[in-house]
Structures are given as C-alpha cells and as structure tokens.
CSV table of C-alpha atoms in Angstrom, one decimal:
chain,number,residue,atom,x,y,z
A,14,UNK,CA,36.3,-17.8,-33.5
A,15,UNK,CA,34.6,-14.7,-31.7
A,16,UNK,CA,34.7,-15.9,-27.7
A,17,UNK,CA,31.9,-13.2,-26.9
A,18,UNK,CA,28.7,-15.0,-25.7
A,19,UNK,CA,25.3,-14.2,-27.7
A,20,UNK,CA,23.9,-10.6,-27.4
A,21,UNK,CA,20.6,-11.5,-25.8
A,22,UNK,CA,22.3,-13.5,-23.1
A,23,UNK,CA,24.3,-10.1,-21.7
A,24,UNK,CA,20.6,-8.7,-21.3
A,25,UNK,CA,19.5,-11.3,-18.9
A,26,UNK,CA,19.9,-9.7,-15.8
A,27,UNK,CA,19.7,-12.1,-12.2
A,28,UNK,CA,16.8,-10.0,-10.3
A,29,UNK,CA,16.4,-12.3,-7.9
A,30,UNK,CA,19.5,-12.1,-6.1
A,31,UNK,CA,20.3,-11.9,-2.2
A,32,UNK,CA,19.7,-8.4,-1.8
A,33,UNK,CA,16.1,-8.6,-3.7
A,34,UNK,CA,15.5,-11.8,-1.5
A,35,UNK,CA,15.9,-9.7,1.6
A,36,UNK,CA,14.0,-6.1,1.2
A,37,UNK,CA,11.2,-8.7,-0.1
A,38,UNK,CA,11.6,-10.8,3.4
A,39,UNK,CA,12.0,-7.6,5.4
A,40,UNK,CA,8.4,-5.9,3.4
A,41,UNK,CA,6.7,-9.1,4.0
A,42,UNK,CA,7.4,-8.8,8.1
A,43,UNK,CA,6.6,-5.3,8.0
A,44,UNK,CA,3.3,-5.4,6.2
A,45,UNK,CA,2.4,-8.7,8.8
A,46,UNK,CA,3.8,-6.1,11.7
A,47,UNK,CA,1.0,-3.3,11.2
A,48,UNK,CA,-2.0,-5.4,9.3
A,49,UNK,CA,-2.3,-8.0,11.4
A,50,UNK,CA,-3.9,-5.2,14.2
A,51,UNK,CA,-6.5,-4.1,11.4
A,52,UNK,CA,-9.4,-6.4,11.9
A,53,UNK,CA,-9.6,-6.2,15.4
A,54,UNK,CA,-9.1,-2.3,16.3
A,55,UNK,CA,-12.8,-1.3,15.5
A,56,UNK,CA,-13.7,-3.5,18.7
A,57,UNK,CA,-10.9,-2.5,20.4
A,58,UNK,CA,-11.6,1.3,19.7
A,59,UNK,CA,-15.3,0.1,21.0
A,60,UNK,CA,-14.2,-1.1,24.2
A,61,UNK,CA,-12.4,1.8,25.1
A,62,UNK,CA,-15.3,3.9,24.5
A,63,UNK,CA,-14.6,5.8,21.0
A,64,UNK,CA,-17.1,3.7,19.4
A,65,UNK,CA,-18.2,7.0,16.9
A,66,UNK,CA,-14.3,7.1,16.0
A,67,UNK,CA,-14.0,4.3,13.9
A,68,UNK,CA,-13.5,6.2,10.8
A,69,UNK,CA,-10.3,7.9,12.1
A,70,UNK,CA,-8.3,4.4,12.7
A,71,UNK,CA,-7.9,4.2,9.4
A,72,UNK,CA,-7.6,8.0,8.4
A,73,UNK,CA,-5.1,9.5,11.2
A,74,UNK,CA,-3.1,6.6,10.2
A,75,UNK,CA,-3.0,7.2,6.5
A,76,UNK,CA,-2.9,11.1,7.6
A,77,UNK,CA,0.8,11.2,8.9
A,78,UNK,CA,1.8,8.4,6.5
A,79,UNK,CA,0.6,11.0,3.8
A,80,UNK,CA,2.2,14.0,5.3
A,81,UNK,CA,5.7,12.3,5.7
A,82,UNK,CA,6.1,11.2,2.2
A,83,UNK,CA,7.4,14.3,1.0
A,84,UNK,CA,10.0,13.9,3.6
A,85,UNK,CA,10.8,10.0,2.8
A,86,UNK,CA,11.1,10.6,-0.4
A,87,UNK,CA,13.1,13.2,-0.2
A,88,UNK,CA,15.5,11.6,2.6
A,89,UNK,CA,15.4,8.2,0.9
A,90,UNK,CA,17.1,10.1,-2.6
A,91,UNK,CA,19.9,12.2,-0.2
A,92,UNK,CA,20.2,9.9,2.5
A,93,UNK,CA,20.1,6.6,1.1
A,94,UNK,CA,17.0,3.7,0.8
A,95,UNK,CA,18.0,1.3,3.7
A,96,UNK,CA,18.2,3.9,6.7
A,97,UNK,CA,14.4,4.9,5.6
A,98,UNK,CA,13.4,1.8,4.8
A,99,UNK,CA,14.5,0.7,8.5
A,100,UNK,CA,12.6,4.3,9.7
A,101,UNK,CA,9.5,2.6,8.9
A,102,UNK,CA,10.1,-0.3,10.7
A,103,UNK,CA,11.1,1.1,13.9
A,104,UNK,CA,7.8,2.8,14.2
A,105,UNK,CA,6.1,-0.4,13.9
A,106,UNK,CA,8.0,-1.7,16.3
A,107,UNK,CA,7.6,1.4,18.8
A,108,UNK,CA,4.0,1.5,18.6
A,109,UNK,CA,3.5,-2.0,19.1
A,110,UNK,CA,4.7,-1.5,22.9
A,111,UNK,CA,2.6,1.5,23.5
A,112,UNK,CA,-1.3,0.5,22.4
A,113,UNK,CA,-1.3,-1.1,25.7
A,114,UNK,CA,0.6,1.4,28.1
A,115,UNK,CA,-1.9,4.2,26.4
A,116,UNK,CA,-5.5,2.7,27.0
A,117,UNK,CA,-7.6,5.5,26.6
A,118,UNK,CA,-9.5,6.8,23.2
A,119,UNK,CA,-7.1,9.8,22.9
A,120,UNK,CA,-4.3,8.0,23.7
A,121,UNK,CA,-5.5,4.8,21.1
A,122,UNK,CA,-5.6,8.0,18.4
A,123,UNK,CA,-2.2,9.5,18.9
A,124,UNK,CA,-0.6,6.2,18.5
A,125,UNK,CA,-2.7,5.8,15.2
A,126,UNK,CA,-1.7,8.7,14.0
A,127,UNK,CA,1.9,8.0,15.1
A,128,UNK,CA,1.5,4.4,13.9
A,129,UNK,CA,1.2,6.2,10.3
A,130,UNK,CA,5.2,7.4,9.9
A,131,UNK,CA,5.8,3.5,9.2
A,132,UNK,CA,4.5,3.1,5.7
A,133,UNK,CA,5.1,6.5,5.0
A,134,UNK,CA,8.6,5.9,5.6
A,135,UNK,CA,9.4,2.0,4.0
A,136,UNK,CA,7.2,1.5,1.2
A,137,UNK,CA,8.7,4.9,-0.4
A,138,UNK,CA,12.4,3.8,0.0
A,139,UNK,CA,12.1,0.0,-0.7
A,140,UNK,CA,10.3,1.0,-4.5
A,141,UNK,CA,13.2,3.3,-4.8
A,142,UNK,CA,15.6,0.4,-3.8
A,143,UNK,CA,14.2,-2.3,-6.1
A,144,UNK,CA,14.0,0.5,-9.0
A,145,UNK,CA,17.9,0.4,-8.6
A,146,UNK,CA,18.8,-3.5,-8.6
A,147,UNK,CA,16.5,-4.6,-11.0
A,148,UNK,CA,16.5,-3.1,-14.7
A,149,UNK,CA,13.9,-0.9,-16.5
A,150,UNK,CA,12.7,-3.4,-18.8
A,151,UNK,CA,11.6,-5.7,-15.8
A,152,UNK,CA,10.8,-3.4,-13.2
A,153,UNK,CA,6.8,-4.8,-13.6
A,154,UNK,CA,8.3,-7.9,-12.5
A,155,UNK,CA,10.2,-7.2,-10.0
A,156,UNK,CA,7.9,-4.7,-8.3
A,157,UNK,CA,5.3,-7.9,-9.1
A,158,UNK,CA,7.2,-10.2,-7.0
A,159,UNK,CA,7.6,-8.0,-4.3
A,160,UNK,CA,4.4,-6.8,-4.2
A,161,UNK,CA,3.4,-10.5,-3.9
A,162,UNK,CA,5.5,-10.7,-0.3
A,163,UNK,CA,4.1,-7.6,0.7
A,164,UNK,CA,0.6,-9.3,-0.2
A,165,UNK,CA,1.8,-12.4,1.6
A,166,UNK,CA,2.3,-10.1,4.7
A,167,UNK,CA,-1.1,-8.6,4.2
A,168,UNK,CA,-2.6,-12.3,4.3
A,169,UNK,CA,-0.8,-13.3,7.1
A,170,UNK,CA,-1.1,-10.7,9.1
A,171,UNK,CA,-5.1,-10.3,9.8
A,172,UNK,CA,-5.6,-14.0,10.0
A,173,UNK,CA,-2.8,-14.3,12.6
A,174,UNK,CA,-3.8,-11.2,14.5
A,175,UNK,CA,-7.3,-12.4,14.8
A,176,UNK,CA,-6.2,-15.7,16.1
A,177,UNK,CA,-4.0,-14.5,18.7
A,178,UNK,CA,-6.7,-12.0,19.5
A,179,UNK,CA,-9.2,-15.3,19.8
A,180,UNK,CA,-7.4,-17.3,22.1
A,181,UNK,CA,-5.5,-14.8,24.1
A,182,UNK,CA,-5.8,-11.2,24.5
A,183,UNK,CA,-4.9,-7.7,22.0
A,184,UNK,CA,-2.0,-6.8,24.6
A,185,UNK,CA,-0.5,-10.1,23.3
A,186,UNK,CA,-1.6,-8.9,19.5
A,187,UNK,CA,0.4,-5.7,19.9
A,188,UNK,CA,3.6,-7.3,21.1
A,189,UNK,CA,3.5,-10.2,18.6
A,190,UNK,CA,3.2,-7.0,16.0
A,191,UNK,CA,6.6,-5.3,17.5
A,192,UNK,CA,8.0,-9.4,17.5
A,193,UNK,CA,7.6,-8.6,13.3
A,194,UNK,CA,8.2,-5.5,12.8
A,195,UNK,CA,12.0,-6.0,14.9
A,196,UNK,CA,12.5,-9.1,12.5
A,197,UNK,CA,12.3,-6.6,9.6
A,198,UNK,CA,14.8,-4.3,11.1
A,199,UNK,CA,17.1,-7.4,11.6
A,200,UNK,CA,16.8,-7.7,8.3
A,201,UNK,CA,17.4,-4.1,6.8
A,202,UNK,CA,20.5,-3.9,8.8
A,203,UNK,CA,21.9,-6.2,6.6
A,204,UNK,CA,21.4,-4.9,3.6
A,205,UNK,CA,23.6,-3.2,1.0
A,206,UNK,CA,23.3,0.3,0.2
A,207,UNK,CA,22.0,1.0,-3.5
A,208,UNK,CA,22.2,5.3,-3.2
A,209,UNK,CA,25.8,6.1,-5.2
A,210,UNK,CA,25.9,9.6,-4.3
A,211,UNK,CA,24.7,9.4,-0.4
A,212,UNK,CA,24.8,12.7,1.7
A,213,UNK,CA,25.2,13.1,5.4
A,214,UNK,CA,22.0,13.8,7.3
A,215,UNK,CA,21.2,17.7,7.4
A,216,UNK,CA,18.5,19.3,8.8
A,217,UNK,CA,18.5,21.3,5.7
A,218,UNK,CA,17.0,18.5,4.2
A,219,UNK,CA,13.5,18.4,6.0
A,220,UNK,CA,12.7,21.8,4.7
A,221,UNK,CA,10.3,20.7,2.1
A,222,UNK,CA,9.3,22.8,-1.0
A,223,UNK,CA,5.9,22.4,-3.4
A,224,UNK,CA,8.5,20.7,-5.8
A,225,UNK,CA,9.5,17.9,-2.9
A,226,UNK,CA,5.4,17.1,-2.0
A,227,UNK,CA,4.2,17.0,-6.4
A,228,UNK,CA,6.7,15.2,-8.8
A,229,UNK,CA,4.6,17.1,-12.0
A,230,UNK,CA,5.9,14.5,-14.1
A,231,UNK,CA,4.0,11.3,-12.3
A,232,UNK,CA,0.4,13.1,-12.2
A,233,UNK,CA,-0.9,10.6,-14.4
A,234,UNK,CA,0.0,7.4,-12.2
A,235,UNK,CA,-0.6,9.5,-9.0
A,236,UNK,CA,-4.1,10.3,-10.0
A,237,UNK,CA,-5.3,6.8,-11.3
A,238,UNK,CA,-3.8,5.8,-7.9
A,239,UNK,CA,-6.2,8.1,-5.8
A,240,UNK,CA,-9.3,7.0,-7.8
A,241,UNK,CA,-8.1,3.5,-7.5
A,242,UNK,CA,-7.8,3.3,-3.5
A,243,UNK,CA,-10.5,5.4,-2.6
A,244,UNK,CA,-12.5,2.2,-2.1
A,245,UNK,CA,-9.7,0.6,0.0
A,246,UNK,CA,-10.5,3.2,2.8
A,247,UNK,CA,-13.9,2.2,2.8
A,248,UNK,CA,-13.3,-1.6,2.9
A,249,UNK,CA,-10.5,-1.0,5.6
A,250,UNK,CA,-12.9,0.8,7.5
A,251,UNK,CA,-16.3,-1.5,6.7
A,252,UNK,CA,-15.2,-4.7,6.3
A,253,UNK,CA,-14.7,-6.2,9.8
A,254,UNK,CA,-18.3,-4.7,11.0
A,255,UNK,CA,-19.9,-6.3,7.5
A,256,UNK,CA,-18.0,-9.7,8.1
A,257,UNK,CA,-19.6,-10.0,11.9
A,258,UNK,CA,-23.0,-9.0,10.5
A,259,UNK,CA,-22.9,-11.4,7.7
A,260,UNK,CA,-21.7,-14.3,10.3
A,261,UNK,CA,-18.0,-14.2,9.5
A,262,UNK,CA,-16.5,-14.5,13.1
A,263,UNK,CA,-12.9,-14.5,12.2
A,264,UNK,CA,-13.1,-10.7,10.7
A,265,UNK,CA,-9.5,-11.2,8.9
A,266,UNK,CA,-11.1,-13.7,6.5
A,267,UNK,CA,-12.0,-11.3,4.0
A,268,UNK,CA,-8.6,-9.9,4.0
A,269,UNK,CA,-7.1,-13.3,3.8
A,270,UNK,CA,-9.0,-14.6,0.6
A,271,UNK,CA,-8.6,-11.4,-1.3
A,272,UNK,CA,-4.8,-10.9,-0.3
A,273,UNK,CA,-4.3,-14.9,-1.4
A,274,UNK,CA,-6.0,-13.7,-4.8
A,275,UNK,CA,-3.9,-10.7,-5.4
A,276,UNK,CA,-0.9,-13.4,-5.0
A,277,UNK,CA,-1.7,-15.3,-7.7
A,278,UNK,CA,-1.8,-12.5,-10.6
A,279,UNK,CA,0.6,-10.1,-9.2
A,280,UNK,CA,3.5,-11.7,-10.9
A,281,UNK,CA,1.9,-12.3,-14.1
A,282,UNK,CA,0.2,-9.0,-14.0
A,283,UNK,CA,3.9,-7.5,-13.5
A,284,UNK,CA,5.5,-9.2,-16.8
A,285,UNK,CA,2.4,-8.8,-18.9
A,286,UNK,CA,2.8,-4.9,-17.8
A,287,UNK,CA,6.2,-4.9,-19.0
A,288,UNK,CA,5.7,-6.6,-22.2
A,289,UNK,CA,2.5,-5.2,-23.2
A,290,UNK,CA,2.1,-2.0,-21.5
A,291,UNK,CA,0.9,-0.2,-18.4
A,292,UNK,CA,-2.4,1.6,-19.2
A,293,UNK,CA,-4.2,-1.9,-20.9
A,294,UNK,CA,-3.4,-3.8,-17.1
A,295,UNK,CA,-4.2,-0.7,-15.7
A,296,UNK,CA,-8.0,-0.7,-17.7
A,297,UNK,CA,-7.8,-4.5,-16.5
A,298,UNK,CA,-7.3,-4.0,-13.2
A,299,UNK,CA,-10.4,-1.1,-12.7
A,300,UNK,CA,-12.7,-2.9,-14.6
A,301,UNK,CA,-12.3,-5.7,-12.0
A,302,UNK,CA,-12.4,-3.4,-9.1
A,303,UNK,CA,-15.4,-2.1,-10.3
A,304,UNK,CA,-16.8,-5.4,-10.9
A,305,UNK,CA,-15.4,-6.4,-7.0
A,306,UNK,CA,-17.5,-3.4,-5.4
A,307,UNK,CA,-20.7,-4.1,-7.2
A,308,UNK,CA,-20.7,-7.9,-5.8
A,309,UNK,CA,-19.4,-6.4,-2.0
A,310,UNK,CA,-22.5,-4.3,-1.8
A,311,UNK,CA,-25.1,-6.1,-3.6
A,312,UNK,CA,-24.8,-10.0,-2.0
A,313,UNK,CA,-25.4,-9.9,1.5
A,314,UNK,CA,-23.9,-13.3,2.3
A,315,UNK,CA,-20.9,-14.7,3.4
A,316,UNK,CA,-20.7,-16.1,-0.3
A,317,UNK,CA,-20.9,-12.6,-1.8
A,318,UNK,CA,-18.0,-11.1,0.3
A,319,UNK,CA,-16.0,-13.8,0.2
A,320,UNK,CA,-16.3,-13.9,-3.6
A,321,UNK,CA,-16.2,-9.8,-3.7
A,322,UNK,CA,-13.0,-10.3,-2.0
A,323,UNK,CA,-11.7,-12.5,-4.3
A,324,UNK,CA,-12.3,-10.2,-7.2
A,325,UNK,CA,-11.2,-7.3,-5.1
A,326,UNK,CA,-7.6,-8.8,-4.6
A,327,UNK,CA,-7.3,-10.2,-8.2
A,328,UNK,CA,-8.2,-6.5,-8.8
A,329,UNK,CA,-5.2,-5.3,-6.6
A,330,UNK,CA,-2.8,-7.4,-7.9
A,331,UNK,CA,-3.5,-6.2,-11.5
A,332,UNK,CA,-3.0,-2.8,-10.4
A,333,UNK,CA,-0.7,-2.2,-7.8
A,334,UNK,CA,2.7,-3.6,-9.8
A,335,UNK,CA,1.4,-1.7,-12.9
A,336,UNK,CA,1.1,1.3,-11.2
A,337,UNK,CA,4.2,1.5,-9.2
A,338,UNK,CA,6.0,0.4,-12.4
A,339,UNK,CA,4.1,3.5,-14.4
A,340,UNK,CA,5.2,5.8,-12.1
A,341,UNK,CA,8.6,5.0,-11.8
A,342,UNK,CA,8.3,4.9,-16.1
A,343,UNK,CA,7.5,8.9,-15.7
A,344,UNK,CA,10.9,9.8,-12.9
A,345,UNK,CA,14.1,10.5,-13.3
A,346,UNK,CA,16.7,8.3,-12.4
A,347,UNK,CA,17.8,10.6,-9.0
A,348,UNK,CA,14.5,11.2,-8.6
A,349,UNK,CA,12.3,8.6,-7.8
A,350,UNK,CA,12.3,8.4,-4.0
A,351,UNK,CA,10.4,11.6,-4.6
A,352,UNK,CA,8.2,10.1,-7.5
A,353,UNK,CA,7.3,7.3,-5.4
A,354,UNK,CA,6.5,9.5,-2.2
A,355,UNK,CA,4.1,11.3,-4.9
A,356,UNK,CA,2.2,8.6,-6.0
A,357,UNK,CA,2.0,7.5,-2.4
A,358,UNK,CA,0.8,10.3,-1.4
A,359,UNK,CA,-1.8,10.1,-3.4
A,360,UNK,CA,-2.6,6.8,-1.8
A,361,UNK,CA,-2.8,7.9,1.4
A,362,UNK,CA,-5.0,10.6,0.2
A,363,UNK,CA,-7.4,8.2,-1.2
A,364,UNK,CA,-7.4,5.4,1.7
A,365,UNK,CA,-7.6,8.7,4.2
A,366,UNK,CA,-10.6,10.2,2.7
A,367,UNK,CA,-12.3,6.6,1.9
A,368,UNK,CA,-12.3,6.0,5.6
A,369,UNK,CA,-13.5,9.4,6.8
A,370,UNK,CA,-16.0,9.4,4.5
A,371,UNK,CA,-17.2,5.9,5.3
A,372,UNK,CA,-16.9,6.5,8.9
A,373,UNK,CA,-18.4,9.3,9.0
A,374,UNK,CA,-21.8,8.2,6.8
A,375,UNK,CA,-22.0,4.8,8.5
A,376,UNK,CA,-22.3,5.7,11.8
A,377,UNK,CA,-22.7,2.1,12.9
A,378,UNK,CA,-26.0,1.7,10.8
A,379,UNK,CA,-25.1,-1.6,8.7
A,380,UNK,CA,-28.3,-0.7,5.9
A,381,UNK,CA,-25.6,1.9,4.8
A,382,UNK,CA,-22.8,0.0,3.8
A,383,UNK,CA,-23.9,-1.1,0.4
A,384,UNK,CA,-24.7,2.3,-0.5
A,385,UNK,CA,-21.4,3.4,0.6
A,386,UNK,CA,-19.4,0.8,-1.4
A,387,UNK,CA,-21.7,1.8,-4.6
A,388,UNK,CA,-20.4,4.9,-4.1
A,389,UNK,CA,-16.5,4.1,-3.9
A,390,UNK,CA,-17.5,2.4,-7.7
A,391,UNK,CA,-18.4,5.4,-9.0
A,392,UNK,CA,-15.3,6.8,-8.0
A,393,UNK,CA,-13.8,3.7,-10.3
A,394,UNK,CA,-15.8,4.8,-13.5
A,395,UNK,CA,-14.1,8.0,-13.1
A,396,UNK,CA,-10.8,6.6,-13.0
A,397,UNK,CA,-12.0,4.8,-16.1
A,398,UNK,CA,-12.8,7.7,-17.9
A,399,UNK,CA,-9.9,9.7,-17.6
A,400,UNK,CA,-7.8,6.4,-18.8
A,401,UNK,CA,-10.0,7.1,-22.2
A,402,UNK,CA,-10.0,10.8,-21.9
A,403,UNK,CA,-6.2,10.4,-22.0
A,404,UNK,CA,-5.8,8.1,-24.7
A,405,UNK,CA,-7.7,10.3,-26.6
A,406,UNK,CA,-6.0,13.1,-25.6
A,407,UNK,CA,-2.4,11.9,-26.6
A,408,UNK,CA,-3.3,10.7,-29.8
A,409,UNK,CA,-4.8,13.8,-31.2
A,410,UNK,CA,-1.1,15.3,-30.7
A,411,UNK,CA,0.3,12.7,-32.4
C-alpha cells in the first residue's frame, strides 16, 4: 500500500503562517505611521507660510525615497530583509518627533525630504521577504494579501490623522504617527530572518553602480509602474484642496473610500494574476484608472470624487499585486531586493514628478485641477499602448 500522500497535496504550501502574519501587521502600522499626516500637511505647510510649496510635500518625499532604493535594495539582498525593513520604520518614527521641534518652511521641507528614507527603505525589503516564504506560483496572492494590510494602513491612516487633527492639534498628529511607526519596529524585531547567505555590514556596500540603480531585466514592470502612478502624485498633491472646495471637511475621506475599495479586489486581483496572467489584470487595472481620472476631473461634486475614488482604489488594487508579482516574475532569485528597488524607483519617479508637476501648474487656482487630472489620463493611454505595442512585439518573434 504506498503511505505517500497524493501529489497535489505536497504542493499546498501554508502562506499564511506567523511570520507572513507579522511583516503584514508591521506594513499595516507603518503605512498608518506616515499617511495618516497626508491630508492635513497642505494646511499645515500654509500656516507656516510656504503656501507656494505645496507641490514639494509630496515630491522631496518621494525624492529621497527614490534615491535610496538603489541602496535598500542592494542592502536588503547582502544584509538581510528584516534590518531594512526596520530602517524604514525608524525614520517614521524619528520624524514624527521633529515636525514640531522644526516649525519653520525650511525646516517642514528637510524633514520631508528626510521623512522619504522610510518607504524607500521597507517597502523594498518586505517584497523581497514575502518573495521568500511564499512560493512562485502564489506570489500574486500573497503580495495581494499584503498589499491589502498595507491598503488597510492607507485607510486608516488619513481618516485617523484628520480626526486627531479635528479635535486636538497636528503636534498631537505627529506623535500619534511615531506611537505607529514604534509598534512596527516592535514588530520587525521579532521576526525571522529569510536572507541564507547574509553578509556583515560594509561600507563597501553603499558604493552603488548603474547595475545596482536599473535591474535591465524588470524594465517592462518598472515602466508600466511609472505611467501607472504618475496620477497618484497628482491626487496626493490635489485631493485635500479639491475635497474642501467640493464641501468635504474631513480631507482624508477620499483616501478612505478608495483605500476601502482597493481592499476588496486586491486579493482576488492577486490569484486571478497568478492563474491567468499578469499583463490581462494589468490592462484591467489601467483601463479603470483611466476610467477613475475621467470621473475625478469631470463631476464637480462630492458624489463624483467620492465615486472617482472608488474606481481609483478598485483601480489600485487591480494593479499594484500584479505588478509587484510581474516584477518579481522577471528577477533572479538573489536578486530581487534589487528588482524591487527598481520598480520602486520607478514609482517614486512617477508620484515625484506627478506632484511637481501638479504643484507647480495649480498654483492654488482650483479651475485647474480638472485639467490637470485629464492630463495624468493621458499619461494612462500611454501605459495602454505600450501593453499592446508589446504584445505585438513578442509575438512577431514567436
């Protein structure tokens, strides 16, 4: 009688374990930690004086975020994923204490630009760290379900930080913001190290090459990312001055109801990735970004952004597991700290020059914000184009 259980039950493979439970608890702190301050920093930037700055809270943060990825990445695949994962964290946790010790405009944009190290340190290394307990075949899923905690964190966040900002004061915000971002750290410190082959910190390793900043072989996912979240600097950057024009007084709502929205497909859009393939989600997922912009900019009402934002998240959570999945499809196994700092990169790129751009056209004149949104979804049709340019492409080598 053969004693060895059926073949298809030595596939299944327990992802969510302890350690998946945790660097999805810890994400969802951290994400709260910094995006809970996001609605109510254009005021607070205001008050201090730096009104004409608003485009740069957005942009100096994504700047450093952008320009330490190369280094994250390449730390997080020689030094292991928890200690940069914990990096990132301890930023938040910093910065959180000095908003309100540094109360002037240039002071409010170093610590923005400081602020930034955080998610270019943890997002790389936690991507890297779920790519390594969780099998290929499910990686969609996995990166789903955490990108649904992460979500939860970016739902959380500005509807908390707005109501501690109502009823008490933003010193209080940026406190209860370090209160998180410690919890995370809590966290990460106990967490099991997935790197095999970890190396002792050298400073050698923060001389960073051309090869360390561009993984070649994720350019595809990298560039469908940049297209993608071009937009997201412009809604980052527009969306708390449309909301009070349109009569929305808490300004996190928006960022509530489409970070609720992108929980609810997320995890779907994860599996169905994994089963059917990234580039159709991916065509999914623009076409109802695209769709999201046009009703932003085009109903003036709290009805229209509220619904905008619904599409926008649904959007989101089509996308982001897909693409986080696809890039990690195109790395090499001792390589995808420095795959995932690539495609982040690119992100950082895109949500940096969305906010300059919108900052820098808007100028506090709220007749321009459609026409700057319209803009961002022409951005989209490009992304949409070099999907079927590529498809095309491939097939004729075939």
């Amino acid at each position: 009688m053969n004693q060895n259980p059926p073949q298809d039950t030595l596939t299944v493979h327990p992802i969510y374990n302890i350690q998946f439970g945790l660097v999805c608890l810890s994400s969802l702190l951290f994400s709260a930690s910094f995006n809970m301050l996001i609605p109510e920093l254009p005021s607070y930037l205001t008050s201090l004086g730096g009104s004409e700055y608003k485009g740069l809270i957005i942009a100096l943060f994504t700047l450093t975020a952008g320009i330490s990825r190369p280094f994250s990445g390449k730390l997080t695949d020689k030094v292991g994923r928890v200690p940069i994962m914990a990096i990132g964290s301890i930023v938040c946790f910093l910065c959180g204490f000095l908003y309100p010790v540094l109360t002037t405009v240039s002071g409010f944009l170093l610590l923005r630009l400081i602020h930034g190290f955080s998610t270019g340190f943890k997002p790389t290394a936690t991507a890297a760290y779920v790519a390594d307990i969780v099998p290929k075949e499910r990686w969609g899923e996995a990166l789903g379900m955490h990108g649904i905690c992460f979500s939860t964190g970016m739902a959380i966040g500005p509807a908390l930080g707005s109501t501690i900002k109502l009823y008490s004061s933003m010193d209080v915000l940026f406190y209860a913001s370090s209160a998180l971002a410690l919890l995370s750290i809590v966290i990460l410190m106990n967490m099991k190290e997935t790197l095999v082959d970890k190396e002792r910190f050298q400073w050698s390793f923060l001389k960073i090459s051309w090869a360390d900043v561009f993984d070649r072989q994720v350019f595809p996912a990298a560039l469908i990312t940049f297209l993608s979240y071009i937009s997201y600097g412009t809604i980052l950057t527009l969306i708390p001055d449309w909301s009070d024009y349109l009569g929305l007084t808490n300004k996190g709502t928006f960022f509530m109801v489409f970070t609720i929205s992108s929980l609810l497909v997320r995890f779907v859009a994860g599996k169905v990735s994994d089963q059917y393939g990234r580039v159709k989600v991916i065509y999914a997922g623009l076409v109802l970004l695209l769709i999201a912009l046009i009703i932003i900019g085009f109903f003036e009402s709290v009805e229209g952004i509220i619904s905008g934002a619904f599409v926008y998240g649904i959007s989101l959570g089509v996308l982001s597991p897909a693409l986080n999945a696809w890039t990690i499809d195109f790395s090499k196994p001792n390589e995808r700290g420095k795959a995932m700092a690539t495609m982040y990169i690119a992100l950082e790129a895109a949500i940096g020059g969305g906010a300059l751009f919108a900052g820098w056209y808007y100028q506090d004149i709220i007749s321009r914000i459609p026409l700057i949104i319209y803009s961002s979804a022409i951005v989209i049709v490009l992304a949409l184009l070099y999907l079927v340019w590529r498809g095309l492409h491939l097939r004729k080598k075939l």
